[in-house]
Amino acid sequence: MAEQLPLTLALDEQARFENFYPGPNGELVERLRGLAEGETGVLYLWGAPGSGRSHLLQAACHHCSVRGGASLCLDLSSPGEWAPELLDGLEGLDLVCLDESWRLAGKADWERALFHLYNRCRERGTPLVISGDAAPAHSAFQLPDLRSRLGWDWVYRLQPLSDADKAEALVYLAALRGLDLPKETAHYLLRRCPRDMATLRHLLRALDTASLASRRALTIPFVNAFLARNPRWQTQAGLFDAL
Amino acid sequence: MTHALWDRCLERLAAELPPQHYKTWISALRAREGDETLHLYAPNRFVQDWIRTRFLERIQETLETVAPGWQVELCIGNPGDGGEGATRDPTPKRTPPSPAPRQATRPPASRVVVREETPNAMRTNLNPAFTFDSFVQGKSNQMARAASEQVANNPGRSYNPLFIYGGVGLGKTHLMHAIGNQILKERPNARVAYLHSERFVQDMVKALQHNAIDRFKKFYRTLNVLLIDDIQFFAGKERSQEEFFHTFNALLEEQQQVVLTCDRFPKEVNGLEERLKSRFGWGLTVAVEPPELETRVAILLKKAQEMEVELPQEVAFFIAKRIRSNIRELEGALRRVVANARFTGREIDVDFVREALKDLLALQEKLITIDNIQKTVAEYYKIRYTDLLSKKRTRSIARPRQIAMALAKELTNHSLPEIGEAFGGRDHTTVLHACRKVQELREQDARIDEDYRNLLRSLST
């Protein structure tokens, strides 16, 4: 079986607020936008894998950067090479985003460093965004002070999109690519393909290419023929082969 | 602040570097232009080193293409605070600029100029919002509040040091700020400093690095009021403890006030020197307990008032009944409700709150189950879980069972018949009797009261 690649790494799109379909997460997106624009506060967001945590953190940093701010988006998925001192002084930035914070859980020196960064950011008013895989009280952090602080300011759960939302999201994301994706085609895809947004984004890219090559609109017959030619898109395992 | 030159470099670097590298390292740099040198400021030494070893050559190349002859200087801190007293590179400036081959444009390691933030000048760090007026008093914190007010009205003379301890998010820091604010109100020229213990350690390390330990000592030993939060983080830091010990003694000798907070009783902090523990007990040690329901409601109403939001009382009760562990979580929940109401334009009522907090409430309910309570109580009293559900009526079993029932009533939303059912099919009147009995016993017997509070704490945090 082919090696499973993280889908996010293969994305050719840059993470932006504009290409994130908020669905039920509109309030969260607005809050993040506010923080990237200089509002103060600490925001902890948690959700299932593939729900868009990394996308939103990167989008916030990008938004801050284009406004001339200094920001840092730290992917903590493999902090092996780094030391907790990496978090020193980050409160001097305009926005700090820490992705996959749960990777630090159980590492006492990292937990303390994160706790102190939290305090310094609050004291200085530096916006700090942290992503997690569970609500603060259920996080794997050992330091009670840290768990309690993570629940203090803004805590949001990234709500999963319903199928109706996903169909809307597909139409919306297609429009961003200049594609007209009829709603019925979006529902058709949702009935036949893996329904996580990361896969659906990939599929949309493939359909974009195919539609451009054949100069055909994204009708159900066209998509049907595409899936018949590319059956791997209909299963998760097949998708990984395609990458 | 934007800088044309750096912005142009950024555009190119963003296009050339992998996005993850760019967002992690490059976008964290701040720039200042001056004298054909682009000063780039990293937030800390770690980032500086990372940039130097992995990206500096690339940045220098990019700068060469945008502004031939310019050089990169890598610093630490912020453009605003590194101006004076920075360590300048002693090597002469590279002139004239030449279209040298790639390798030659790489700045040697010695070109990196390290600038540090200057140590903090005297500032109180007090949050003016944390006053005695904005502190909601209840049974759980009335002793701590009274002692704090006493100290604020008579600093250095009543209780010195004042040692406030308790679990996370219960208002210890609020009381500390309130003391500082109150003293400054009466004596605006008083030298008051609030800091987290980590800041004390950091300041000391910086002072040692910069050979400025005398200045450090003078600063701390000439304060009128020293407020240090979370002293448990001194644990294991011997040099800091040593310095703090002397600071502490100097202040007490001069009858200057010291206030400390900790997450536990001083004697229970591991890694803290005995002489410090013993001195912490010289003044007054007071505990802050988790707030009871009425106090939680009062806190919510007060916070809502501060946010200029009308919070119906039944809504405050609804939230307070479900979020019990600490005030931070309570505040977090209220903030979400208010933000959600503003975002959706909906009125705040119980149904709305149930929806807005559904994730949080679901977790709370998942966290505290009757089963969980039974297991925790059995473990606490070192009896078997099945004994709690059995018909046994010996006191060593019956008391824990009654306590578990009372906890189930207090911590869950199950009905009394449901609780009875979960305890081996007992009647709801048995549960009612257990709750009354436990209340009575807690008033009569301090040990039972302590057991109950310990269990409550461990189940709800």
XYZ file of C-alpha atoms in Angstrom:
704
model
C 0.000 0.000 0.000
C 1.261 3.439 -0.852
C 2.610 5.601 1.935
C -0.042 7.838 3.432
C 0.881 11.450 2.942
C -0.571 14.184 5.091
C -3.076 15.815 2.858
C -2.392 19.305 4.052
C 1.161 19.152 2.781
C 0.010 18.335 -0.678
C -2.361 21.254 -0.931
C -1.403 23.706 -3.587
C -3.565 26.409 -2.118
C -2.238 28.831 0.418
C -4.247 28.904 3.618
C -6.312 32.075 3.716
C -9.473 33.165 5.478
C -10.963 33.711 2.038
C -10.611 30.074 1.019
C -11.943 28.681 4.271
C -15.640 27.967 4.168
C -16.798 28.943 7.642
C -20.181 27.187 7.784
C -21.053 27.041 11.488
C -17.630 28.456 12.407
C -18.281 32.012 11.303
C -17.892 33.473 14.766
C -14.545 31.746 15.221
C -13.248 33.033 11.887
C -14.277 36.572 12.767
C -12.570 36.287 16.133
C -9.374 35.054 14.507
C -9.499 37.825 11.962
C -9.853 40.312 14.806
C -6.828 38.869 16.597
C -4.791 38.986 13.384
C -5.766 42.636 13.082
C -4.495 43.488 16.538
C -7.271 42.668 19.005
C -5.916 41.278 22.221
C -6.692 37.886 23.699
C -5.791 34.258 23.708
C -7.818 31.856 21.623
C -7.744 28.104 22.023
C -9.406 26.190 19.236
C -9.854 22.485 19.125
C -11.410 20.026 16.766
C -11.039 16.769 14.913
C -8.208 16.135 12.470
C -9.010 17.600 9.073
C -11.423 20.149 10.523
C -9.237 23.048 9.424
C -7.218 23.934 12.528
C -3.915 24.396 10.688
C -5.592 26.203 7.844
C -7.070 28.776 10.195
C -3.857 29.355 12.129
C -1.891 29.834 8.945
C -4.577 32.089 7.542
C -4.432 34.237 10.671
C -0.663 34.602 10.344
C -0.977 35.454 6.695
C -3.632 38.051 7.459
C -1.376 39.582 10.087
C 1.614 39.586 7.722
C -0.147 41.325 4.857
C -1.110 44.057 7.290
C 2.572 44.538 8.073
C 2.630 42.644 11.351
C 5.288 40.244 12.552
C 3.771 36.863 13.247
C 4.848 33.325 13.826
C 2.978 30.131 13.101
C 4.679 27.257 14.811
C 3.770 23.744 13.770
C 4.562 21.700 16.833
C 3.903 18.338 15.194
C 7.593 17.473 15.497
C 9.256 19.706 18.054
C 12.183 17.278 18.309
C 14.815 19.666 17.014
C 13.521 22.601 18.989
C 13.922 23.617 22.588
C 11.391 25.296 24.872
C 13.478 28.473 24.599
C 11.876 28.814 21.193
C 8.885 30.288 22.999
C 10.922 32.969 24.780
C 10.167 36.521 23.787
C 7.441 35.624 21.290
C 5.129 38.030 23.100
C 7.014 40.771 21.264
C 5.354 39.730 17.997
C 2.015 40.944 16.667
C 0.519 37.453 16.540
C 1.669 34.052 17.760
C 0.017 30.844 16.533
C 0.927 27.443 17.942
C -0.418 24.530 15.970
C -0.858 21.029 17.409
C -0.110 22.131 20.942
C -0.976 18.685 22.301
C 2.373 17.449 21.058
C 3.901 19.301 24.003
C 1.697 17.548 26.571
C 3.645 15.567 29.113
C 6.899 17.376 28.310
C 7.277 19.287 31.553
C 9.729 21.907 30.309
C 7.643 22.631 27.208
C 4.446 22.826 29.231
C 6.044 25.343 31.567
C 7.373 27.328 28.610
C 3.893 27.421 27.093
C 2.349 28.444 30.403
C 4.816 31.304 30.768
C 4.297 32.385 27.173
C 0.560 32.462 27.850
C 1.090 34.720 30.871
C 3.441 37.039 29.044
C 1.104 37.333 26.066
C -1.803 38.185 28.328
C 0.244 40.672 30.270
C 1.442 42.371 27.111
C -1.775 42.021 25.149
C -0.195 39.945 22.389
C -2.743 37.816 20.552
C -1.986 34.131 20.942
C -3.786 31.346 19.097
C -3.326 27.730 20.129
C -4.791 24.694 18.440
C -5.578 21.535 20.348
C -7.181 18.149 19.863
C -9.434 18.363 22.922
C -11.146 20.914 25.121
C -8.800 22.514 27.670
C -10.132 20.522 30.618
C -9.662 17.318 28.635
C -6.306 18.167 27.157
C -3.355 15.949 27.993
C -1.404 18.786 29.570
C -0.140 17.843 33.005
C 0.224 21.358 34.356
C -3.135 22.305 35.926
C -2.250 26.001 35.684
C -1.845 25.620 31.943
C -5.101 23.687 31.474
C -6.987 26.269 33.478
C -5.528 29.180 31.553
C -6.300 27.621 28.192
C -9.958 27.689 29.185
C -9.905 31.290 30.299
C -10.110 33.463 27.235
C -11.649 32.344 23.976
C -12.288 28.645 23.569
C -13.817 27.426 20.332
C -14.501 24.017 19.007
C -14.179 23.811 15.253
C -17.598 22.495 14.360
C -17.598 19.792 11.713
C -19.460 20.713 8.557
C -22.729 18.970 7.848
C -23.171 17.440 4.407
C -25.304 20.401 3.395
C -22.481 22.717 4.518
C -19.948 20.637 2.645
C -21.961 20.961 -0.536
C -22.093 24.724 -0.003
C -18.377 24.721 0.719
C -17.616 22.885 -2.508
C -19.674 25.338 -4.536
C -17.959 28.213 -2.760
C -14.431 26.840 -3.203
C -15.142 26.032 -6.821
C -16.282 29.614 -7.378
C -12.972 30.827 -5.935
C -11.280 28.816 -8.692
C -13.566 30.379 -11.267
C -15.518 27.161 -11.629
C -19.250 26.855 -11.702
C -20.097 23.785 -9.646
C -23.839 23.114 -9.662
C -25.193 22.187 -6.268
C -26.543 18.881 -7.489
C -23.056 17.956 -8.702
C -21.662 18.817 -5.263
C -24.226 16.502 -3.624
C -23.419 13.846 -6.182
C -19.731 14.013 -5.187
C -20.603 13.822 -1.510
C -22.540 10.635 -2.091
C -19.662 8.936 -3.875
C -16.381 10.218 -2.500
C -14.684 10.509 0.871
C -16.364 13.403 2.619
C -13.579 15.071 4.547
C -12.841 18.573 3.416
C -9.171 17.950 2.746
C -10.014 15.194 0.234
C -12.800 17.233 -1.274
C -10.432 20.129 -1.863
C -8.086 17.789 -3.717
C -10.888 16.384 -5.726
C -11.968 19.850 -6.703
C -8.465 20.614 -7.913
C -8.444 17.442 -10.014
C -11.859 18.262 -11.436
C -10.671 21.768 -12.216
C -7.786 20.374 -14.247
C -9.971 17.810 -15.988
C -12.664 20.313 -16.794
C -10.101 22.741 -18.186
C -8.509 20.042 -20.312
C -11.796 18.860 -21.796
C -13.494 22.281 -21.747
C -16.527 20.753 -20.147
C -18.718 22.092 -17.404
C -18.944 20.256 -14.091
C -22.157 18.460 -14.848
C -23.128 15.187 -13.210
C -22.405 13.176 -16.406
C -18.966 14.788 -16.659
C -18.162 14.062 -13.002
C -19.570 10.569 -13.345
C -17.268 9.889 -16.293
C -14.338 11.401 -14.411
C -14.913 9.144 -11.412
C -15.293 6.129 -13.707
C -11.916 6.945 -15.216
C -10.421 7.641 -11.793
C -12.077 5.203 -9.393
C -9.430 5.913 -6.742
C -11.215 9.157 -5.924
C -14.119 7.141 -4.652
C -12.248 5.648 -1.731
C -9.919 7.062 0.842
C -7.249 4.453 0.118
C -7.466 5.175 -3.588
C -6.948 8.809 -2.911
C -3.662 8.153 -1.223
C -2.544 6.206 -4.280
C -3.349 9.249 -6.333
C -1.132 11.560 -4.363
C 5.386 48.975 10.902
C 6.305 48.229 7.301
C 9.611 48.811 5.600
C 9.805 49.040 1.856
C 13.041 47.150 1.547
C 12.112 44.314 3.855
C 8.664 44.112 2.298
C 10.254 43.586 -1.100
C 12.505 40.910 0.361
C 9.503 39.287 1.998
C 7.634 39.119 -1.285
C 10.506 37.227 -2.846
C 11.147 35.012 0.140
C 7.462 34.112 0.367
C 7.547 32.979 -3.243
C 10.771 31.042 -2.884
C 10.614 29.376 0.504
C 8.253 26.589 1.562
C 5.216 28.266 3.193
C 5.799 26.478 6.469
C 9.349 27.810 6.748
C 8.213 31.245 5.795
C 5.395 31.358 8.342
C 7.417 29.832 11.109
C 10.604 31.822 10.833
C 10.683 34.618 8.281
C 7.395 36.321 9.093
C 8.465 36.517 12.746
C 11.243 38.986 11.936
C 10.846 42.699 12.401
C 12.928 45.091 10.371
C 14.600 48.438 10.725
C 16.492 50.114 7.925
C 19.524 52.253 8.508
C 22.832 53.145 6.930
C 22.827 50.510 4.203
C 22.066 47.914 6.818
C 18.845 46.045 7.224
C 18.487 45.232 10.905
C 16.332 42.155 11.383
C 15.011 41.442 14.870
C 14.250 37.902 15.951
C 11.977 37.431 18.972
C 14.532 35.280 20.799
C 17.941 33.707 20.560
C 16.548 30.402 19.367
C 14.859 31.972 16.350
C 17.945 34.066 15.732
C 20.165 30.982 15.643
C 17.735 29.141 13.434
C 17.604 32.028 10.971
C 21.352 32.441 11.038
C 22.107 28.807 10.268
C 19.345 28.170 7.768
C 18.100 31.341 6.164
C 20.548 34.171 6.628
C 22.449 33.428 3.474
C 19.209 33.355 1.514
C 18.036 36.600 3.077
C 21.377 38.253 2.320
C 21.172 37.110 -1.294
C 17.656 38.424 -1.608
C 18.657 41.728 -0.103
C 21.557 41.955 -2.547
C 19.168 41.684 -5.458
C 16.763 44.241 -4.015
C 19.339 46.675 -2.684
C 22.903 45.963 -3.796
C 25.462 46.791 -1.168
C 23.107 46.487 1.778
C 23.851 44.080 4.547
C 21.744 42.148 6.982
C 22.287 42.495 10.687
C 20.516 39.968 12.866
C 19.436 41.124 16.325
C 17.204 39.979 19.165
C 14.265 41.943 20.521
C 12.251 44.700 18.893
C 13.386 47.638 16.783
C 11.947 49.971 19.392
C 13.789 48.682 22.408
C 17.214 47.757 21.111
C 18.414 51.152 19.992
C 20.655 52.142 22.839
C 23.334 50.066 24.400
C 23.300 47.423 21.699
C 26.373 45.423 21.026
C 27.692 46.680 17.756
C 29.687 44.538 15.452
C 33.297 45.665 15.753
C 34.198 44.571 12.228
C 34.302 47.419 9.705
C 31.482 47.728 7.256
C 31.965 45.826 4.050
C 32.807 48.388 1.332
C 32.598 48.819 -1.514
C 29.724 46.573 -2.513
C 30.871 44.260 -5.239
C 29.094 41.775 -7.441
C 30.869 39.018 -5.601
C 30.058 35.348 -6.138
C 27.309 33.794 -4.019
C 29.537 32.448 -1.322
C 31.118 35.806 -0.730
C 27.811 37.451 0.029
C 27.220 35.184 2.960
C 27.725 37.209 6.082
C 30.197 35.529 8.368
C 28.851 34.430 11.718
C 30.656 37.291 13.384
C 28.403 39.728 11.536
C 25.515 38.731 13.728
C 24.975 41.397 16.288
C 23.085 40.313 19.341
C 20.923 42.886 20.994
C 19.022 42.158 24.107
C 15.967 43.854 25.485
C 16.919 46.173 28.266
C 15.689 45.024 31.694
C 12.331 46.374 32.719
C 12.249 49.786 34.242
C 10.141 50.227 37.361
C 6.589 49.419 36.522
C 3.942 47.972 38.732
C 2.451 45.490 36.225
C -0.816 45.915 38.084
C -4.072 45.429 36.262
C -6.296 48.331 37.342
C -9.411 46.219 36.730
C -8.515 43.873 39.589
C -9.741 45.719 42.666
C -11.543 44.730 45.853
C -14.701 46.240 44.363
C -14.582 43.927 41.393
C -13.852 40.865 43.562
C -16.884 38.771 44.308
C -16.839 37.491 47.842
C -18.297 34.223 49.010
C -17.767 31.669 51.720
C -14.935 30.122 49.749
C -12.770 33.225 49.670
C -13.937 35.527 52.456
C -10.954 34.832 54.702
C -8.479 35.519 51.933
C -10.270 38.681 50.969
C -10.439 39.982 54.546
C -6.733 39.310 55.059
C -5.899 41.000 51.761
C -7.873 44.102 52.666
C -6.194 44.201 56.029
C -2.792 44.058 54.331
C -3.771 46.696 51.780
C -4.878 49.071 54.514
C -1.875 48.455 56.706
C 0.986 47.268 54.514
C 4.047 45.832 56.179
C 2.427 45.810 59.573
C -0.470 43.406 59.759
C 0.331 40.104 58.063
C 3.768 39.851 56.536
C 4.145 37.907 54.369
C 0.607 37.231 53.286
C 0.555 33.812 51.682
C -2.531 33.010 49.604
C -2.858 29.491 48.299
C -5.460 27.472 46.433
C -6.284 25.722 43.174
C -6.009 27.265 39.756
C -8.381 29.980 38.649
C -9.890 30.828 42.016
C -8.944 34.511 42.296
C -5.568 34.535 44.012
C -4.047 36.802 41.397
C -7.062 39.090 41.531
C -6.579 39.577 45.286
C -2.909 40.273 44.795
C -3.570 42.977 42.226
C -6.309 44.397 44.431
C -3.817 44.772 47.291
C -1.358 46.573 45.026
C -4.005 48.827 43.517
C -5.421 49.734 46.921
C -1.983 50.614 48.315
C -1.207 52.773 45.291
C -4.519 54.532 45.698
C -3.562 55.538 49.223
C 0.125 56.102 48.496
C 0.631 56.881 44.802
C 4.398 57.079 45.230
C 4.749 53.655 46.813
C 7.122 51.333 44.986
C 4.839 48.421 44.197
C 5.732 45.548 41.877
C 3.583 42.626 40.840
C 5.285 39.839 38.970
C 5.014 36.203 38.207
C 7.762 34.130 39.824
C 9.076 33.297 36.363
C 9.724 37.002 35.723
C 11.806 37.175 38.891
C 13.879 34.243 37.662
C 14.237 35.744 34.184
C 15.230 39.143 35.525
C 17.826 37.513 37.696
C 19.262 35.464 34.829
C 19.446 38.576 32.661
C 21.072 40.522 35.452
C 23.695 37.808 35.848
C 24.296 37.742 32.086
C 24.727 41.496 31.949
C 26.737 41.746 35.114
C 23.983 43.840 36.623
C 23.123 41.792 39.686
C 23.653 44.750 41.999
C 21.075 46.754 40.102
C 18.728 43.774 40.253
C 19.186 43.450 44.024
C 18.724 47.145 44.564
C 15.516 47.170 42.553
C 13.874 44.349 44.466
C 15.191 45.184 47.893
C 13.982 48.772 47.809
C 10.382 48.006 47.007
C 7.600 48.894 49.382
C 5.363 46.103 48.216
C 6.434 42.944 46.408
C 3.679 40.767 45.003
C 4.883 37.448 43.591
C 2.490 35.070 41.911
C 2.747 31.287 41.654
C 5.842 30.794 43.760
C 5.613 27.047 43.151
C 7.570 27.780 39.968
C 10.593 28.584 42.117
C 10.805 24.856 42.825
C 14.151 23.410 41.853
C 15.647 26.798 40.950
C 18.211 27.042 43.719
C 19.988 30.201 42.639
C 16.684 32.057 42.290
C 15.537 30.797 45.670
C 18.748 32.000 47.230
C 18.308 35.467 45.794
C 14.653 35.536 46.658
C 15.448 34.482 50.203
C 17.689 37.525 50.653
C 15.209 39.840 48.963
C 12.475 38.497 51.183
C 14.533 39.021 54.343
C 15.569 42.524 53.339
C 11.975 43.559 52.713
C 10.658 42.046 55.925
C 13.389 43.649 57.981
C 12.379 47.002 56.583
C 8.729 46.218 57.273
C 7.909 46.305 53.569
C 5.015 44.143 52.478
C 5.418 40.809 50.715
C 2.460 38.926 49.269
C 2.856 35.492 47.721
C 0.513 33.096 45.989
C 0.925 29.411 45.432
C -1.156 26.517 44.215
C -0.680 24.659 47.489
C 0.201 25.006 51.144
C 3.851 26.162 51.488
C 5.012 22.980 53.225
C 3.687 20.919 50.324
C 5.773 22.562 47.619
C 8.474 20.115 46.600
C 11.806 21.520 45.546
C 11.532 24.586 47.758
C 14.168 25.166 50.421
C 13.043 24.487 53.986
C 14.145 27.909 55.193
C 11.913 29.538 52.582
C 8.958 27.347 53.465
C 9.404 28.194 57.096
C 9.612 31.938 56.431
C 6.514 31.856 54.277
C 4.669 30.770 57.385
C 5.781 33.753 59.468
C 2.851 35.920 58.472
C -0.584 34.670 57.587
C -1.415 31.771 55.303
C -4.928 31.750 53.868
C -6.646 29.395 51.465
C -8.987 30.167 48.593
C -11.482 27.386 47.947
C -13.537 26.708 44.818
C -16.568 29.004 44.857
C -19.941 27.604 45.807
C -22.975 27.951 43.549
C -24.199 31.316 44.839
C -20.750 32.849 44.482
C -20.422 31.483 40.970
C -23.749 33.079 40.083
C -22.665 36.374 41.634
C -19.388 36.246 39.693
C -21.223 35.704 36.426
C -23.609 38.562 37.094
C -20.747 40.869 37.994
C -18.717 39.948 34.938
C -21.756 40.396 32.705
C -22.293 43.823 34.214
C -18.671 44.711 33.445
C -19.246 43.597 29.864
C -22.415 45.731 29.789
C -24.582 42.738 29.098
C -27.855 41.922 30.745
C -27.630 38.357 31.971
C -30.903 36.942 33.289
C -30.504 35.345 36.678
C -31.839 31.971 35.546
C -29.182 31.955 32.844
C -26.478 32.710 35.400
C -27.764 29.809 37.519
C -27.885 27.565 34.474
C -24.215 28.221 33.682
C -23.013 28.222 37.306
C -24.661 24.887 38.042
C -22.820 23.287 35.190
C -19.404 24.899 35.375
C -17.975 24.368 38.798
C -14.262 23.895 38.596
C -12.880 27.417 38.556
C -13.578 31.038 37.771
C -11.493 31.088 34.613
C -13.699 28.476 33.034
C -16.759 30.385 34.176
C -15.446 33.575 32.609
C -14.519 31.728 29.441
C -18.063 30.366 29.177
C -19.642 33.772 29.710
C -17.341 35.324 27.127
C -18.430 32.714 24.594
C -22.112 33.308 25.331
C -21.791 37.057 24.963
C -19.697 36.813 21.793
C -22.127 34.341 20.293
C -25.113 36.538 21.160
C -23.438 39.542 19.551
C -22.470 37.525 16.485
C -25.910 36.050 15.937
C -27.917 38.970 17.319
C -29.906 36.613 19.511
C -31.241 37.245 22.965
C -29.495 35.507 25.862
C -31.824 32.966 27.432
C -31.390 29.433 28.733
C -32.066 27.793 25.361
C -29.600 30.064 23.651
C -26.933 29.353 26.282
C -27.531 25.614 26.059
C -26.847 25.844 22.339
C -23.916 28.257 22.580
C -22.142 26.166 25.199
C -23.186 22.750 23.979
C -19.627 21.498 23.526
C -18.506 22.706 26.895
C -21.569 21.401 28.709
C -21.417 18.033 27.003
C -17.861 17.710 28.214
C -18.752 18.672 31.745
C -21.478 16.088 31.861
C -19.177 13.503 30.380
C -16.551 14.373 32.915
C -18.673 13.975 36.016
C -20.732 10.832 36.009
C -22.164 8.929 38.953
C -19.899 6.071 38.036
C -16.889 8.359 38.125
C -17.950 9.714 41.513
C -18.389 6.206 42.918
C -14.955 5.141 41.718
C -13.283 8.262 43.070
C -14.956 7.946 46.470
C -14.143 4.234 46.711
C -10.527 4.940 45.917
C -10.394 7.824 48.388
C -11.701 5.700 51.267
C -9.835 2.618 50.088
C -12.937 0.481 49.854
C -14.209 -1.568 46.971
C -16.357 0.067 44.335
C -18.828 -2.795 44.567
C -19.228 -2.178 48.325
C -20.800 1.176 47.545
C -23.452 -0.575 45.512
C -23.939 -3.425 47.986
C -26.417 -3.792 50.839
C -23.690 -3.546 53.478
C -24.564 -1.102 56.222
C -21.386 -0.984 58.303
C -20.314 2.577 58.953
C -17.014 2.235 57.031
C -19.091 1.535 53.910
C -22.254 3.503 54.638
C -20.514 6.845 55.222
C -18.563 6.832 51.937
C -21.758 5.729 50.204
C -23.653 8.675 51.677
C -20.879 11.043 50.694
C -20.873 9.654 47.157
C -24.643 10.166 46.960
C -24.349 13.751 48.181
C -21.607 14.399 45.642
C -23.728 12.889 42.891
C -26.546 15.248 43.804
C -24.250 18.247 43.887
C -22.175 17.496 40.812
C -24.601 15.931 38.375
C -28.032 16.793 37.101
C -29.433 13.330 37.736
C -32.694 13.071 39.624
C -32.735 11.536 43.101
C -34.422 8.320 41.876
C -31.710 8.009 39.212
C -29.001 8.442 41.840
C -30.674 5.882 44.095
C -30.930 3.473 41.208
C -27.214 3.873 40.458
C -26.388 2.918 44.048
C -27.655 -0.633 43.912
C -31.316 0.208 43.305
C -31.971 2.313 46.419
C -34.992 4.495 46.972
C -34.838 8.251 46.352
C -35.641 8.892 50.023
C -32.389 7.117 50.922
C -30.530 9.583 48.716
C -32.340 12.496 50.319
C -31.474 11.190 53.779
C -27.825 10.743 52.749
C -27.599 14.327 51.500
C -29.041 15.720 54.744
C -26.832 13.481 56.846
C -23.679 14.515 55.004
C -24.570 18.186 55.392
C -25.046 17.642 59.124
C -21.805 15.687 59.479
C -19.825 18.315 57.600
C -20.961 20.927 60.082
C -20.062 18.761 63.072
C -16.875 17.036 61.969
C -14.009 18.949 60.351
C -12.468 15.758 58.952
C -15.601 14.812 57.069
C -15.883 18.344 55.787
C -12.300 18.188 54.561
C -12.852 14.800 52.925
C -15.895 16.166 51.152
C -14.053 19.243 49.917
C -11.094 17.168 48.748
C -13.377 14.901 46.786
C -15.277 17.848 45.356
C -12.040 19.403 44.209
C -10.640 16.297 42.638
C -13.884 15.557 40.816
C -14.518 19.037 39.492
C -11.059 20.083 38.324
